[in-house]
Amino acid sequence: MQEPVITRTTCPYCGVGCGVLATRAPDGTVSVAGDPEHPANFGRLCSKGSALAETLGLDDRLLHPEIKGKRAGWDEALDLVAETFATTIAKHGPDSVALYVSGQILTEDYYLANKLMKGYVGSANIDTNSRLCMASAVAAHRRAFGTDTVPATYADLEEADLIVFVGSNFAWCHPVLFQRVLAAREKKGTRLIVVDPRRTATAESADLHLSLEPDSDVPLFLGLLKSLEAAGCRDAAYTSAHVNGAEDALSAAAPFSIARVAEATGLSQADLAAFYAEFAATEKVVTIFSMGVNQSDSGTDKANAIINCHLLTGRIGKPGASPFSITGQPNAMGGREVGGLANMLAAHMNLEDAAARARVQRFWASPAMADKPGLKAVEMFEAVRAGRIKAIWIMSTNPVDSLPQADRVREALELCPFVVVSDAIRHTDTTAYAHVLLPATAWGEKDGTVTNSERRISRQRAFLPQPGEAKPDWWQIAEVAKRMGFSGFDYPSPAAIFREHAALSAFENSGARDFDIGAYETISEVEFEALVPVMWPQPAGAEAQETRFFAQGRYYHGDGKARMVPVVPRPTSKARSERYPLWLNTGRIRDQWHTMTRTGKAPRLLGHYGEPFCELHPEDAAAQGIEAAGLMRVESAHGAAIVRALLSEKARKGSVFLPLHWTDQFAAKARADALVNAAVDPISGEPGYKRTPCAIAPAAMAWHGFAVSARKPQAVASEYWALSPAAEGWRVELAGSTAPEDWQTYAATLFGLGGDAEWLAYQDREAGLVRLAAFEGEKLMGALFVSPQPVALARGFVTEALAERHSGMARYRVLAGQGGAGSPDHGAIICACFQVGVKQIIAAIEAGAASVEAIGAALKAGTNCGSCKSDIRTLLAKTPPSSGERPDRCTHADNDHDGGQRPFDLTPGLAREAVEA
Ligand code: SF4
């Protein structure tokens, strides 16, 4: 009998870079578990990582090349790409073409894409979606350190006595690391301070939460710098030996008294004083910064304002003391290493440095070399729109959803003469505009390396065959390069590319550059296969080591010193107005990743939030007549969305939050980035996703519906819809301003049914209530529930009915929307790992479970990744044990059909509203 095969690989989602053990059983099924030997996660996985095996199906995979929507062979497609790029370059110059790549691709893919554009096409018009998440951190590192170095390691989170999280919802966006922080806090009492306008899950765990005005971080850290100096915290020996610019930076900070900072940030002077005093008093302090810092039109200044505080105090590169930029994507760091940004050169060399350009060209023996920075992401798509870029190759990313003012990006691709998209997924909002589609391999099929936020290089290994005609990105780039007539692209394997990448890092280096992995320039295929996670630098001949940078200075500016950059708050073009009186903030939610092409396949990951929503403060909602769980419109000068209202006091008054994940593939009108202002940071080019003036209003609808369907609905004819997968079909939330003339015809179209189905129907025209269920034999093919208000219904029961057989009275239970005694409804999923619902947790609390640990013992909820612990804490706070009172604010009683069962699971989002209200 065959044995299961276990493959060590790395999670493809966030920058934590967790090790994964993927087990392939003899029957081909795959299961995943955390790798206990990986130093990022020591066996833990978060909800997304735990559900990876559920995302491996081939539904909607792009399996063959296509040209203009028709299947083509690889030769035909690659010839067309190479020929069109070559002709365009010959006619309009190297800058008339572009590559737009992704922090999702592997380092080897990234390396070749960069080599092709910069060294062979001779243009730096290659940028990456990492521009959208960490370019400001890169720019700040380069200004302060002379190179893009992350000084810290994850072990510092366990060494620190104080961790300050700035613009980072660590509990949801880097959950496994947050669990490491909480475990350390349990042992040694680490203090946590969170700087974030929203009371996020991370803020819920903090000792102090500073809910500052959006984008007011620069004054906050100028005030900190001034107070550190006043408190005598300057490390005079360190700054005089290793740092320039302290006096200028302090002069810039001098006007920022606590009173002035309070005015600029909206924080109380008492909270500011407490933060400043604690920072001053704690030697071992780590400042984590992430998207709330980087994604701003002053992102680089914010990051330098933070770094300045660490440089002044010498708290950098020491155990438990450092500024620490945490990346979003799994291989943002690998992209930085190979110069994947339009203003960088390979191996952390500087594109503006003629000697570095000559060195790289010499190493590649290439015919050309870009001699100026290329267009950064937002500029790049503007150039496409303006017709200056005439051919673009988009690889593994979805710019029609993820760039700011995303509708302009859609227009740009519509206008572009030649768009190539390499992707694993057939239908995305971007593939719709491709002239040529190239099928890429996905996680589980790819082979190469990625680098996580602590500079640790890990292997992603293939454990599945390449499906259909899918090919790795590096192979696609090499084939196009060869067909364009370039030599230097003959690679037999990813290991060969990795060897070259390692050799370039060591080439004419001798310690002059931070990034040096020369130890691997002769790595064999067998050694590459066996490569264990390793932290750079690893120069040739050195012992494998885990390194912090800069405790002894040795910065990478010409004089070997760091620079404290004198920053001051920048004027911004953004302002709220009578028409757009609120700030729009966008970001991630716990269980989804990017544009849901992968996480959107796992039903359990849509159990937490099942439809797009806007989180807003109840007072802002009341001012506009927006009801809890009602539909609302969010509008900016650039676009609009219709989403579910999630009222929460965790929102900051005057600001609303939209998750970034929903696309036209999952909802009618919920692309958050269509609303976002495209103003960018002038240094990094990173857009400010966290602050766009916006307005809100109720989205009045004549009817609301909920449906389940055994087949994926193809065309949903209603103004509002949101689709999510279920174990045996699909769930759809619906609403419209005009009711269809014939509900059965509407439902048959929605369910994709012909004339053979048997229907059960209940209709009360006066009350506007409709219930329909369609069966083929004993199989439920679809059910539709319509009401003038948001539909109150036990959604879990109706969804599970898709998987069951129904005859006789059981069919009427489906129509009634409630099961019998044997069909308990668990409510919206709070713990995605163990599928524990809100109602189960409330029942456990009422039965006497009085702590997160007790609930974990009773239901296992919160005992794996721990990301749901803050939700459980909220439920505990809202539900006195055995009181019989539930935190149920749901007002949409389903008059005739609820059977007295409350709280209703209207939608996962709404159930959360009930929890949070
Ligand atoms: Fe993957 Fe979660 Fe680990 Fe991030 S924290 S790498 S998403 S398992």
Short mmCIF file of N, CA, C and O in Angstrom, two decimals, residues 126-229:
data_model
loop_
_atom_site.label_atom_id
_atom_site.label_comp_id
_atom_site.label_asym_id
_atom_site.label_seq_id
_atom_site.Cartn_x
_atom_site.Cartn_y
_atom_site.Cartn_z
N ILE A 126 9.21 48.08 -14.61
CA ILE A 126 8.70 46.88 -13.95
C ILE A 126 8.39 47.28 -12.52
O ILE A 126 9.24 47.81 -11.80
N ASP A 127 7.14 47.13 -12.14
CA ASP A 127 6.78 47.42 -10.75
C ASP A 127 5.91 46.27 -10.26
O ASP A 127 5.61 45.34 -11.00
N THR A 128 5.55 46.36 -9.01
CA THR A 128 4.91 45.22 -8.36
C THR A 128 3.81 45.69 -7.42
O THR A 128 3.86 46.83 -6.94
N ASN A 129 2.88 44.80 -7.15
CA ASN A 129 1.82 45.19 -6.21
C ASN A 129 2.38 45.39 -4.80
O ASN A 129 1.69 45.92 -3.95
N SER A 130 3.64 45.00 -4.58
CA SER A 130 4.26 45.33 -3.29
C SER A 130 4.43 46.84 -3.14
O SER A 130 4.59 47.34 -2.03
N ARG A 131 4.43 47.56 -4.26
CA ARG A 131 4.43 49.03 -4.20
C ARG A 131 3.27 49.52 -3.34
O ARG A 131 3.37 50.56 -2.70
N LEU A 132 2.18 48.74 -3.35
CA LEU A 132 0.95 49.17 -2.69
C LEU A 132 0.97 48.88 -1.20
O LEU A 132 0.08 49.30 -0.49
N CYS A 133 1.96 48.10 -0.74
CA CYS A 133 1.90 47.76 0.70
C CYS A 133 3.16 48.12 1.47
O CYS A 133 3.06 48.39 2.65
N MET A 134 4.34 48.11 0.88
CA MET A 134 5.50 48.38 1.74
C MET A 134 6.56 49.28 1.10
O MET A 134 7.66 49.39 1.63
N ALA A 135 6.23 49.95 -0.02
CA ALA A 135 7.23 50.81 -0.65
C ALA A 135 7.67 51.94 0.28
O ALA A 135 8.83 52.38 0.23
N SER A 136 6.77 52.41 1.15
CA SER A 136 7.15 53.50 2.06
C SER A 136 8.18 53.01 3.08
O SER A 136 9.10 53.76 3.44
N ALA A 137 8.04 51.76 3.52
CA ALA A 137 9.03 51.21 4.45
C ALA A 137 10.38 51.10 3.75
O ALA A 137 11.43 51.43 4.34
N VAL A 138 10.37 50.66 2.50
CA VAL A 138 11.63 50.55 1.74
C VAL A 138 12.29 51.92 1.63
O VAL A 138 13.48 52.08 1.89
N ALA A 139 11.49 52.91 1.25
CA ALA A 139 12.04 54.27 1.06
C ALA A 139 12.60 54.81 2.38
O ALA A 139 13.66 55.43 2.41
N ALA A 140 11.88 54.54 3.46
CA ALA A 140 12.34 55.04 4.77
C ALA A 140 13.62 54.32 5.20
O ALA A 140 14.56 54.95 5.71
N HIS A 141 13.68 53.01 4.98
CA HIS A 141 14.91 52.28 5.30
C HIS A 141 16.09 52.85 4.51
O HIS A 141 17.18 53.05 5.06
N ARG A 142 15.86 53.09 3.24
CA ARG A 142 16.97 53.57 2.41
C ARG A 142 17.41 54.96 2.85
O ARG A 142 18.59 55.27 2.87
N ARG A 143 16.44 55.82 3.23
CA ARG A 143 16.83 57.15 3.70
C ARG A 143 17.60 57.05 5.02
O ARG A 143 18.57 57.77 5.24
N ALA A 144 17.15 56.18 5.91
CA ALA A 144 17.76 56.11 7.24
C ALA A 144 19.03 55.28 7.25
O ALA A 144 20.03 55.65 7.88
N PHE A 145 19.01 54.12 6.58
CA PHE A 145 20.11 53.15 6.73
C PHE A 145 21.04 53.11 5.52
O PHE A 145 22.10 52.47 5.59
N GLY A 146 20.62 53.72 4.42
CA GLY A 146 21.43 53.65 3.20
C GLY A 146 21.12 52.41 2.38
O GLY A 146 21.64 52.26 1.27
N THR A 147 20.27 51.56 2.88
CA THR A 147 19.83 50.39 2.12
C THR A 147 18.54 49.89 2.76
O THR A 147 18.15 50.34 3.84
N ASP A 148 17.88 48.96 2.08
CA ASP A 148 16.58 48.49 2.54
C ASP A 148 16.75 47.30 3.48
O ASP A 148 16.52 46.16 3.10
N THR A 149 17.15 47.57 4.70
CA THR A 149 17.41 46.49 5.65
C THR A 149 16.37 46.47 6.75
O THR A 149 16.08 47.51 7.35
N VAL A 150 15.84 45.29 7.03
CA VAL A 150 15.00 45.12 8.22
C VAL A 150 15.94 44.69 9.34
O VAL A 150 16.53 43.61 9.29
N PRO A 151 16.12 45.52 10.38
CA PRO A 151 17.14 45.20 11.38
C PRO A 151 16.77 44.05 12.32
O PRO A 151 17.66 43.40 12.86
N ALA A 152 15.46 43.79 12.49
CA ALA A 152 15.01 42.93 13.59
C ALA A 152 14.75 41.50 13.15
O ALA A 152 14.82 41.17 11.97
N THR A 153 14.46 40.65 14.11
CA THR A 153 14.02 39.27 13.85
C THR A 153 12.76 39.02 14.70
O THR A 153 12.48 39.75 15.65
N TYR A 154 12.07 37.93 14.38
CA TYR A 154 10.85 37.62 15.15
C TYR A 154 11.16 37.37 16.62
O TYR A 154 10.31 37.59 17.49
N ALA A 155 12.36 36.89 16.90
CA ALA A 155 12.70 36.61 18.30
C ALA A 155 12.62 37.89 19.14
O ALA A 155 12.39 37.83 20.36
N ASP A 156 12.77 39.05 18.48
CA ASP A 156 12.69 40.31 19.22
C ASP A 156 11.30 40.53 19.83
O ASP A 156 11.15 41.25 20.81
N LEU A 157 10.29 39.92 19.22
CA LEU A 157 8.94 40.08 19.76
C LEU A 157 8.83 39.35 21.09
O LEU A 157 8.00 39.70 21.94
N GLU A 158 9.64 38.34 21.27
CA GLU A 158 9.63 37.62 22.54
C GLU A 158 10.59 38.25 23.55
O GLU A 158 10.42 38.10 24.76
N GLU A 159 11.59 38.96 23.04
CA GLU A 159 12.57 39.61 23.94
C GLU A 159 12.06 40.96 24.47
O GLU A 159 12.48 41.42 25.52
N ALA A 160 11.17 41.61 23.70
CA ALA A 160 10.78 42.99 24.04
C ALA A 160 9.99 43.05 25.34
O ALA A 160 9.27 42.11 25.69
N ASP A 161 10.13 44.19 26.03
CA ASP A 161 9.27 44.45 27.19
C ASP A 161 8.07 45.30 26.79
O ASP A 161 7.07 45.34 27.50
N LEU A 162 8.23 46.02 25.70
CA LEU A 162 7.12 46.85 25.20
C LEU A 162 7.08 46.69 23.69
O LEU A 162 8.11 46.77 23.02
N ILE A 163 5.88 46.44 23.15
CA ILE A 163 5.71 46.41 21.70
C ILE A 163 4.67 47.47 21.33
O ILE A 163 3.58 47.49 21.90
N VAL A 164 5.07 48.34 20.42
CA VAL A 164 4.16 49.38 19.93
C VAL A 164 3.75 48.98 18.51
O VAL A 164 4.62 48.79 17.65
N PHE A 165 2.46 48.81 18.29
CA PHE A 165 1.96 48.46 16.96
C PHE A 165 1.41 49.73 16.33
O PHE A 165 0.47 50.32 16.86
N VAL A 166 1.96 50.13 15.22
CA VAL A 166 1.49 51.36 14.57
C VAL A 166 0.87 50.99 13.23
O VAL A 166 1.54 50.44 12.35
N GLY A 167 -0.42 51.29 13.09
CA GLY A 167 -1.10 50.99 11.83
C GLY A 167 -1.01 49.53 11.46
O GLY A 167 -0.81 49.19 10.30
N SER A 168 -1.15 48.67 12.44
CA SER A 168 -0.99 47.24 12.19
C SER A 168 -2.03 46.47 13.00
O SER A 168 -1.98 46.48 14.23
N ASN A 169 -2.98 45.86 12.28
CA ASN A 169 -3.92 44.97 12.98
C ASN A 169 -3.30 43.58 12.99
O ASN A 169 -3.71 42.67 12.29
N PHE A 170 -2.27 43.47 13.81
CA PHE A 170 -1.42 42.27 13.86
C PHE A 170 -2.24 41.01 14.16
O PHE A 170 -1.96 39.94 13.64
N ALA A 171 -3.25 41.16 15.02
CA ALA A 171 -4.03 39.99 15.43
C ALA A 171 -4.73 39.34 14.23
O ALA A 171 -4.93 38.13 14.21
N TRP A 172 -5.09 40.13 13.24
CA TRP A 172 -5.80 39.60 12.09
C TRP A 172 -4.90 39.44 10.87
O TRP A 172 -5.13 38.55 10.05
N CYS A 173 -3.93 40.31 10.73
CA CYS A 173 -3.14 40.31 9.48
C CYS A 173 -1.85 39.50 9.60
O CYS A 173 -1.31 39.07 8.58
N HIS A 174 -1.35 39.29 10.80
CA HIS A 174 -0.17 38.45 11.02
C HIS A 174 -0.45 37.58 12.25
O HIS A 174 0.26 37.65 13.26
N PRO A 175 -1.50 36.76 12.16
CA PRO A 175 -2.05 36.13 13.37
C PRO A 175 -1.09 35.21 14.11
O PRO A 175 -1.10 35.17 15.34
N VAL A 176 -0.27 34.48 13.38
CA VAL A 176 0.61 33.54 14.07
C VAL A 176 1.67 34.30 14.88
O VAL A 176 1.99 33.92 16.02
N LEU A 177 2.17 35.39 14.33
CA LEU A 177 3.14 36.19 15.11
C LEU A 177 2.46 36.80 16.32
O LEU A 177 3.07 36.94 17.38
N PHE A 178 1.20 37.20 16.14
CA PHE A 178 0.49 37.79 17.29
C PHE A 178 0.34 36.77 18.41
O PHE A 178 0.45 37.12 19.59
N GLN A 179 0.14 35.52 18.03
CA GLN A 179 0.06 34.48 19.06
C GLN A 179 1.42 34.34 19.77
O GLN A 179 1.46 34.08 20.97
N ARG A 180 2.51 34.51 19.02
CA ARG A 180 3.83 34.48 19.67
C ARG A 180 3.95 35.64 20.67
O ARG A 180 4.48 35.49 21.77
N VAL A 181 3.44 36.80 20.27
CA VAL A 181 3.48 37.96 21.17
C VAL A 181 2.66 37.67 22.43
O VAL A 181 3.11 37.93 23.56
N LEU A 182 1.46 37.13 22.25
CA LEU A 182 0.60 36.88 23.42
C LEU A 182 1.21 35.83 24.33
O LEU A 182 1.09 35.92 25.57
N ALA A 183 1.86 34.83 23.74
CA ALA A 183 2.49 33.80 24.57
C ALA A 183 3.63 34.42 25.38
O ALA A 183 3.81 34.12 26.57
N ALA A 184 4.40 35.32 24.75
CA ALA A 184 5.49 35.99 25.47
C ALA A 184 4.93 36.87 26.58
O ALA A 184 5.46 36.92 27.70
N ARG A 185 3.83 37.54 26.27
CA ARG A 185 3.21 38.41 27.28
C ARG A 185 2.76 37.59 28.49
O ARG A 185 2.89 38.03 29.63
N GLU A 186 2.24 36.42 28.21
CA GLU A 186 1.79 35.52 29.28
C GLU A 186 2.96 35.20 30.21
O GLU A 186 2.82 35.18 31.43
N LYS A 187 4.14 34.98 29.62
CA LYS A 187 5.31 34.58 30.40
C LYS A 187 5.95 35.75 31.14
O LYS A 187 6.34 35.65 32.28
N LYS A 188 6.09 36.89 30.43
CA LYS A 188 6.92 37.95 31.02
C LYS A 188 6.23 39.30 31.13
O LYS A 188 6.85 40.29 31.49
N GLY A 189 4.93 39.33 30.79
CA GLY A 189 4.19 40.57 30.99
C GLY A 189 4.50 41.67 30.00
O GLY A 189 4.43 42.86 30.36
N THR A 190 4.85 41.31 28.77
CA THR A 190 5.12 42.32 27.73
C THR A 190 3.95 43.30 27.66
O THR A 190 2.78 42.90 27.65
N ARG A 191 4.27 44.59 27.60
CA ARG A 191 3.23 45.60 27.47
C ARG A 191 2.96 45.86 25.99
O ARG A 191 3.89 45.86 25.17
N LEU A 192 1.70 46.09 25.65
CA LEU A 192 1.32 46.31 24.26
C LEU A 192 0.62 47.66 24.11
O LEU A 192 -0.34 47.94 24.84
N ILE A 193 1.10 48.47 23.18
CA ILE A 193 0.44 49.74 22.87
C ILE A 193 0.07 49.72 21.39
O ILE A 193 0.90 49.35 20.55
N VAL A 194 -1.16 50.08 21.09
CA VAL A 194 -1.62 50.05 19.70
C VAL A 194 -1.99 51.46 19.26
O VAL A 194 -2.75 52.15 19.94
N VAL A 195 -1.40 51.87 18.14
CA VAL A 195 -1.70 53.18 17.55
C VAL A 195 -2.52 52.90 16.29
O VAL A 195 -2.00 52.38 15.30
N ASP A 196 -3.80 53.19 16.34
CA ASP A 196 -4.68 52.86 15.21
C ASP A 196 -6.00 53.62 15.38
O ASP A 196 -6.56 53.59 16.48
N PRO A 197 -6.52 54.25 14.34
CA PRO A 197 -7.81 54.94 14.52
C PRO A 197 -8.92 53.98 14.95
O PRO A 197 -9.80 54.36 15.71
N ARG A 198 -8.89 52.73 14.45
CA ARG A 198 -9.95 51.76 14.78
C ARG A 198 -9.59 50.95 16.02
O ARG A 198 -8.42 50.66 16.25
N ARG A 199 -10.62 50.56 16.76
CA ARG A 199 -10.36 49.63 17.86
C ARG A 199 -10.38 48.22 17.27
O ARG A 199 -11.39 47.53 17.27
N THR A 200 -9.27 47.83 16.74
CA THR A 200 -9.16 46.55 16.05
C THR A 200 -9.04 45.42 17.05
O THR A 200 -8.93 45.64 18.26
N ALA A 201 -8.98 44.20 16.52
CA ALA A 201 -8.78 43.04 17.40
C ALA A 201 -7.45 43.18 18.14
O ALA A 201 -7.32 42.74 19.28
N THR A 202 -6.45 43.79 17.49
CA THR A 202 -5.17 44.00 18.16
C THR A 202 -5.33 45.00 19.30
O THR A 202 -4.83 44.80 20.42
N ALA A 203 -6.05 46.09 19.01
CA ALA A 203 -6.26 47.12 20.04
C ALA A 203 -7.02 46.56 21.24
O ALA A 203 -6.81 46.98 22.38
N GLU A 204 -7.91 45.60 20.98
CA GLU A 204 -8.68 44.98 22.07
C GLU A 204 -7.76 44.31 23.10
O GLU A 204 -8.11 44.17 24.25
N SER A 205 -6.59 43.87 22.62
CA SER A 205 -5.66 43.18 23.53
C SER A 205 -4.64 44.13 24.14
O SER A 205 -3.77 43.68 24.89
N ALA A 206 -4.71 45.41 23.80
CA ALA A 206 -3.63 46.32 24.18
C ALA A 206 -3.79 46.85 25.60
O ALA A 206 -4.89 46.93 26.13
N ASP A 207 -2.65 47.23 26.18
CA ASP A 207 -2.69 47.93 27.47
C ASP A 207 -3.09 49.38 27.26
O ASP A 207 -3.67 50.01 28.14
N LEU A 208 -2.74 49.92 26.10
CA LEU A 208 -3.12 51.30 25.79
C LEU A 208 -3.43 51.36 24.30
O LEU A 208 -2.64 50.90 23.48
N HIS A 209 -4.60 51.90 23.97
CA HIS A 209 -4.94 52.08 22.57
C HIS A 209 -5.03 53.57 22.27
O HIS A 209 -5.78 54.30 22.91
N LEU A 210 -4.25 54.02 21.31
CA LEU A 210 -4.26 55.42 20.91
C LEU A 210 -5.03 55.53 19.60
O LEU A 210 -4.50 55.22 18.53
N SER A 211 -6.30 55.94 19.70
CA SER A 211 -7.15 56.04 18.51
C SER A 211 -6.97 57.43 17.92
O SER A 211 -7.74 58.35 18.18
N LEU A 212 -5.95 57.57 17.13
CA LEU A 212 -5.58 58.89 16.62
C LEU A 212 -6.34 59.23 15.34
O LEU A 212 -6.90 58.35 14.68
N GLU A 213 -6.36 60.50 14.99
CA GLU A 213 -6.92 60.94 13.70
C GLU A 213 -6.18 60.22 12.59
O GLU A 213 -4.94 60.09 12.66
N PRO A 214 -6.89 59.76 11.54
CA PRO A 214 -6.17 59.09 10.45
C PRO A 214 -5.01 59.94 9.94
O PRO A 214 -5.15 61.16 9.80
N ASP A 215 -3.89 59.28 9.70
CA ASP A 215 -2.70 59.90 9.11
C ASP A 215 -2.07 60.98 9.99
O ASP A 215 -1.39 61.88 9.48
N SER A 216 -2.26 60.91 11.30
CA SER A 216 -1.60 61.91 12.15
C SER A 216 -0.40 61.29 12.90
O SER A 216 0.02 61.79 13.94
N ASP A 217 0.17 60.25 12.31
CA ASP A 217 1.30 59.56 12.98
C ASP A 217 2.56 60.41 13.03
O ASP A 217 3.35 60.28 13.97
N VAL A 218 2.77 61.26 12.02
CA VAL A 218 4.02 62.05 12.03
C VAL A 218 4.06 62.96 13.26
O VAL A 218 5.03 62.91 14.03
N PRO A 219 3.02 63.77 13.52
CA PRO A 219 3.08 64.55 14.77
C PRO A 219 3.22 63.69 16.01
O PRO A 219 3.95 64.06 16.95
N LEU A 220 2.56 62.53 16.04
CA LEU A 220 2.65 61.66 17.22
C LEU A 220 4.11 61.28 17.50
O LEU A 220 4.58 61.36 18.64
N PHE A 221 4.84 60.90 16.44
CA PHE A 221 6.22 60.45 16.67
C PHE A 221 7.21 61.62 16.75
O PHE A 221 8.27 61.47 17.36
N LEU A 222 6.85 62.77 16.21
CA LEU A 222 7.67 63.95 16.46
C LEU A 222 7.60 64.30 17.94
O LEU A 222 8.61 64.63 18.58
N GLY A 223 6.39 64.22 18.50
CA GLY A 223 6.23 64.47 19.93
C GLY A 223 7.01 63.46 20.76
O GLY A 223 7.62 63.81 21.78
N LEU A 224 7.03 62.22 20.30
CA LEU A 224 7.78 61.20 21.04
C LEU A 224 9.28 61.51 20.99
O LEU A 224 9.98 61.44 22.02
N LEU A 225 9.76 61.89 19.80
CA LEU A 225 11.19 62.20 19.68
C LEU A 225 11.58 63.33 20.62
O LEU A 225 12.58 63.26 21.35
N LYS A 226 10.76 64.36 20.61
CA LYS A 226 11.04 65.51 21.49
C LYS A 226 11.03 65.08 22.96
O LYS A 226 11.91 65.45 23.73
N SER A 227 10.05 64.25 23.33
CA SER A 227 9.97 63.88 24.74
C SER A 227 11.10 62.92 25.14
O SER A 227 11.56 62.95 26.28
N LEU A 228 11.57 62.10 24.20
CA LEU A 228 12.70 61.21 24.51
C LEU A 228 13.95 62.03 24.80
O LEU A 228 14.72 61.74 25.72
N GLU A 229 14.14 63.06 23.98
CA GLU A 229 15.30 63.92 24.20
C GLU A 229 15.18 64.62 25.56
O GLU A 229 16.13 64.66 26.33
#
